[in-house]
XYZ file of N, CA and C in Angstrom:
339
model
N 131.988 15.756 105.422
C 132.615 16.100 106.691
C 131.580 16.730 107.617
N 130.681 17.528 107.063
C 129.659 18.193 107.865
C 128.755 17.186 108.569
N 128.536 16.016 107.963
C 127.684 15.003 108.587
C 128.269 14.492 109.896
N 129.589 14.565 110.032
C 130.239 14.088 111.250
C 130.250 15.149 112.336
N 129.998 16.388 111.965
C 130.081 17.506 112.895
C 128.990 17.428 113.964
N 129.369 17.613 115.203
C 128.400 17.695 116.280
C 127.963 16.356 116.842
N 128.385 15.266 116.226
C 128.020 13.948 116.751
C 128.796 13.644 118.023
N 128.253 12.753 118.821
C 128.925 12.406 120.077
C 129.570 11.021 119.992
N 129.693 10.474 118.775
C 130.291 9.154 118.616
C 131.792 9.228 118.831
N 132.310 8.215 119.500
C 133.752 8.068 119.618
C 134.082 6.588 119.541
N 135.192 6.293 118.885
C 135.580 4.918 118.630
C 136.996 4.675 119.142
N 137.235 3.464 119.625
C 138.569 3.077 120.095
C 139.500 2.770 118.928
N 138.918 2.395 117.789
C 139.713 2.059 116.613
C 138.989 2.525 115.366
N 139.714 3.171 114.478
C 139.175 3.592 113.181
C 140.110 3.057 112.108
N 139.532 2.389 111.113
C 140.289 1.943 109.944
C 139.823 2.780 108.764
N 140.711 3.563 108.219
C 140.396 4.419 107.076
C 141.147 3.901 105.865
N 140.406 3.381 104.911
C 141.000 2.858 103.676
C 140.489 3.677 102.504
N 141.316 4.588 102.037
C 141.043 5.400 100.864
C 139.896 6.396 101.053
N 139.699 6.872 102.252
C 138.703 7.911 102.497
C 139.380 9.241 102.815
N 140.341 9.222 103.744
C 140.959 10.462 104.209
C 141.545 11.290 103.077
N 142.235 10.651 102.139
C 142.868 11.435 101.090
C 141.843 12.135 100.193
N 140.644 11.606 100.105
C 139.575 12.291 99.347
C 139.064 13.499 100.126
N 138.828 13.323 101.435
C 138.393 14.437 102.275
C 139.483 15.496 102.365
N 140.732 15.056 102.387
C 141.892 15.956 102.466
C 141.893 16.920 101.280
N 141.479 16.450 100.120
C 141.417 17.315 98.932
C 140.403 18.446 99.113
N 139.319 18.160 99.805
C 138.262 19.154 100.000
C 138.641 20.165 101.073
N 139.092 19.670 102.234
C 139.412 20.542 103.364
C 140.301 19.768 104.334
N 141.641 19.900 104.189
C 142.557 19.104 105.009
C 142.343 19.260 106.510
N 142.146 20.476 106.968
C 141.997 20.709 108.403
C 140.702 20.110 108.937
N 139.612 20.287 108.199
C 138.327 19.737 108.631
C 138.363 18.212 108.632
N 139.041 17.612 107.657
C 139.158 16.156 107.600
C 139.905 15.645 108.827
N 141.014 16.278 109.157
C 141.805 15.867 110.325
C 141.015 16.055 111.615
N 140.326 17.172 111.745
C 139.546 17.448 112.951
C 138.405 16.441 113.109
N 137.760 16.077 111.996
C 136.648 15.115 112.064
C 137.134 13.763 112.572
N 138.245 13.280 112.043
C 138.766 11.987 112.496
C 139.228 12.071 113.942
N 139.917 13.153 114.294
C 140.379 13.313 115.682
C 139.194 13.347 116.645
N 138.101 13.967 116.228
C 136.897 14.041 117.065
C 136.274 12.656 117.254
N 136.320 11.834 116.214
C 135.710 10.506 116.265
C 136.532 9.500 117.056
N 137.824 9.774 117.233
C 138.699 8.845 117.925
C 138.686 9.123 119.428
N 138.396 8.100 120.207
C 138.360 8.226 121.666
C 139.777 8.374 122.216
N 139.939 9.017 123.371
C 141.261 9.074 124.001
C 141.830 7.661 124.172
N 143.090 7.490 123.788
C 143.726 6.184 123.809
C 143.442 5.358 122.566
N 142.590 5.880 121.683
C 142.212 5.160 120.477
C 143.292 5.203 119.408
N 143.163 4.284 118.445
C 144.127 4.195 117.355
C 143.437 4.318 116.006
N 144.138 4.947 115.080
C 143.703 5.101 113.698
C 144.694 4.372 112.812
N 144.199 3.486 111.956
C 145.005 2.850 110.928
C 144.517 3.414 109.607
N 145.421 4.030 108.860
C 145.006 4.790 107.681
C 145.821 4.379 106.459
N 145.118 4.094 105.354
C 145.739 3.826 104.067
C 145.381 4.963 103.119
N 146.395 5.600 102.584
C 146.181 6.704 101.654
C 147.018 6.486 100.406
N 146.672 7.203 99.351
C 147.488 7.171 98.151
C 148.882 7.710 98.437
N 149.854 7.232 97.691
C 151.257 7.552 97.920
C 151.818 8.268 96.690
N 152.310 9.489 96.870
C 152.832 10.278 95.749
C 154.135 9.722 95.183
N 154.700 8.716 95.830
C 155.895 8.078 95.283
C 155.543 7.039 94.215
N 154.242 6.843 93.986
C 153.785 5.962 92.901
C 154.270 6.569 91.581
N 155.069 5.822 90.810
C 155.632 6.403 89.588
C 154.603 6.650 88.482
N 153.524 5.896 88.473
C 152.499 6.073 87.440
C 151.372 6.952 87.965
N 150.702 7.589 87.047
C 149.546 8.411 87.411
C 148.320 7.495 87.439
N 148.155 6.805 88.536
C 147.052 5.851 88.683
C 146.733 5.687 90.154
N 145.651 5.007 90.402
C 145.280 4.726 91.783
C 144.586 5.895 92.434
N 144.456 5.820 93.751
C 143.741 6.847 94.496
C 144.523 8.156 94.573
N 143.877 9.159 95.112
C 144.507 10.466 95.328
C 145.830 10.240 96.062
N 146.867 10.868 95.577
C 148.194 10.637 96.134
C 148.623 11.772 97.054
N 149.100 11.402 98.243
C 149.641 12.361 99.204
C 151.128 12.106 99.372
N 151.867 13.172 99.647
C 153.294 13.014 99.915
C 153.492 12.503 101.345
N 154.686 12.021 101.617
C 155.011 11.556 102.963
C 154.823 12.694 103.966
N 155.275 13.899 103.608
C 155.118 15.055 104.504
C 153.655 15.410 104.729
N 152.840 15.316 103.680
C 151.407 15.609 103.850
C 150.777 14.641 104.847
N 151.145 13.368 104.762
C 150.603 12.392 105.710
C 151.134 12.674 107.115
N 152.452 12.857 107.233
C 153.058 13.085 108.553
C 152.507 14.320 109.260
N 152.119 15.335 108.493
C 151.660 16.587 109.097
C 150.146 16.794 108.997
N 149.443 15.792 108.528
C 147.993 15.923 108.338
C 147.250 16.213 109.631
N 147.755 15.709 110.744
C 147.050 15.849 112.021
C 147.778 16.780 112.992
N 148.634 17.640 112.468
C 149.404 18.555 113.329
C 148.522 19.421 114.237
N 147.360 19.813 113.766
C 146.480 20.687 114.549
C 145.580 19.901 115.499
N 145.840 18.590 115.634
C 145.037 17.744 116.516
C 145.956 17.098 117.550
N 145.355 16.303 118.411
C 146.123 15.565 119.425
C 146.751 14.289 118.872
N 146.336 13.851 117.696
C 146.814 12.586 117.153
C 148.310 12.636 116.874
N 148.986 11.542 117.169
C 150.423 11.433 116.955
C 150.723 10.177 116.147
N 151.567 10.337 115.144
C 151.927 9.217 114.276
C 152.858 8.260 115.011
N 152.480 6.988 115.017
C 153.292 5.944 115.631
C 154.114 5.186 114.600
N 153.608 5.158 113.362
C 154.291 4.411 112.308
C 153.789 4.900 110.957
N 154.712 5.020 110.014
C 154.363 5.394 108.640
C 155.280 4.620 107.723
N 154.667 3.861 106.814
C 155.491 3.085 105.884
C 154.811 2.996 104.526
N 155.635 2.813 103.525
C 155.139 2.619 102.173
C 154.669 1.181 102.018
N 153.579 0.999 101.295
C 153.006 -0.329 101.063
C 152.323 -0.303 99.695
N 151.615 -1.349 99.386
C 150.789 -1.397 98.176
C 149.346 -1.629 98.584
N 148.421 -1.038 97.829
C 147.019 -1.370 98.014
C 146.805 -2.817 97.580
N 145.732 -3.430 98.037
C 145.368 -4.763 97.570
C 144.938 -4.676 96.113
N 145.039 -5.806 95.443
C 144.560 -5.877 94.070
C 143.044 -5.668 94.032
N 142.589 -4.893 93.088
C 141.161 -4.755 92.794
C 140.975 -5.111 91.326
N 139.745 -5.276 90.905
C 139.495 -5.564 89.486
C 140.051 -4.448 88.607
N 139.902 -3.205 89.036
C 140.430 -2.070 88.263
C 141.943 -2.160 88.139
N 142.625 -2.423 89.233
C 144.088 -2.508 89.199
C 144.555 -3.698 88.364
N 143.803 -4.806 88.404
C 144.188 -5.993 87.624
C 144.099 -5.729 86.120
N 143.194 -4.860 85.697
C 143.039 -4.549 84.271
C 144.166 -3.642 83.767
N 144.897 -3.029 84.676
C 146.007 -2.164 84.285
C 147.244 -3.024 84.040
N 148.133 -2.519 83.241
C 149.313 -3.299 82.860
C 150.488 -3.002 83.789
N 150.326 -3.368 85.067
C 151.383 -3.166 86.058
C 151.588 -4.462 86.826
N 152.800 -4.651 87.318
C 153.100 -5.880 88.057
C 152.630 -5.829 89.509
N 152.352 -4.627 90.023
C 151.896 -4.455 91.403
C 150.748 -3.453 91.441
N 149.895 -3.538 92.465
C 148.881 -2.494 92.639
C 149.568 -1.182 93.041
N 148.840 -0.065 93.054
C 149.452 1.230 93.364
C 150.053 1.285 94.770
N 151.037 2.167 94.906
C 151.645 2.406 96.212
C 150.668 3.095 97.150
N 150.837 2.826 98.430
C 150.011 3.434 99.473
C 150.913 3.865 100.617
N 150.384 4.750 101.437
C 150.994 5.029 102.737
C 150.133 4.325 103.764
N 150.751 3.543 104.603
C 150.070 2.898 105.719
C 150.580 3.578 106.995
N 149.688 4.208 107.712
C 150.108 4.915 108.925
C 149.229 4.521 110.104
N 149.848 4.535 111.280
C 149.147 4.230 112.534
C 149.279 5.430 113.449
N 148.147 5.878 113.964
C 148.082 7.077 114.811
C 147.445 6.728 116.127
N 147.803 7.471 117.156
C 147.208 7.279 118.475
C 146.760 8.642 119.019
N 145.649 8.611 119.737
C 145.168 9.805 120.430
C 145.490 9.623 121.914
N 146.368 10.450 122.463
C 146.759 10.275 123.874
C 145.549 10.324 124.812
N 145.700 9.629 125.945
C 144.613 9.622 126.950
C 144.681 10.871 127.797
């Protein structure tokens, strides 16, 4: 997270696939602030995180629906959509004895202009 601090980069679109929930474990507020800083006004964030509704103890770090919904409360970002989904199949997931890959939260956020 410190590597992102102080940079002047801003992006109109950020796709986060299995990164935020790892940073969230270290420092939830700093993770949210870093992403909010990187997103340009009017920009959108598409984020895939682990889902705590996954019945098995597998897959990426799992966040609850409330943790995802409130992850950016201290920033300008606003959730436009949050839904349960599945991660894509990976070689690791295929070796497990499950009919589907792990559950995920798919959320879309916007930074107002």
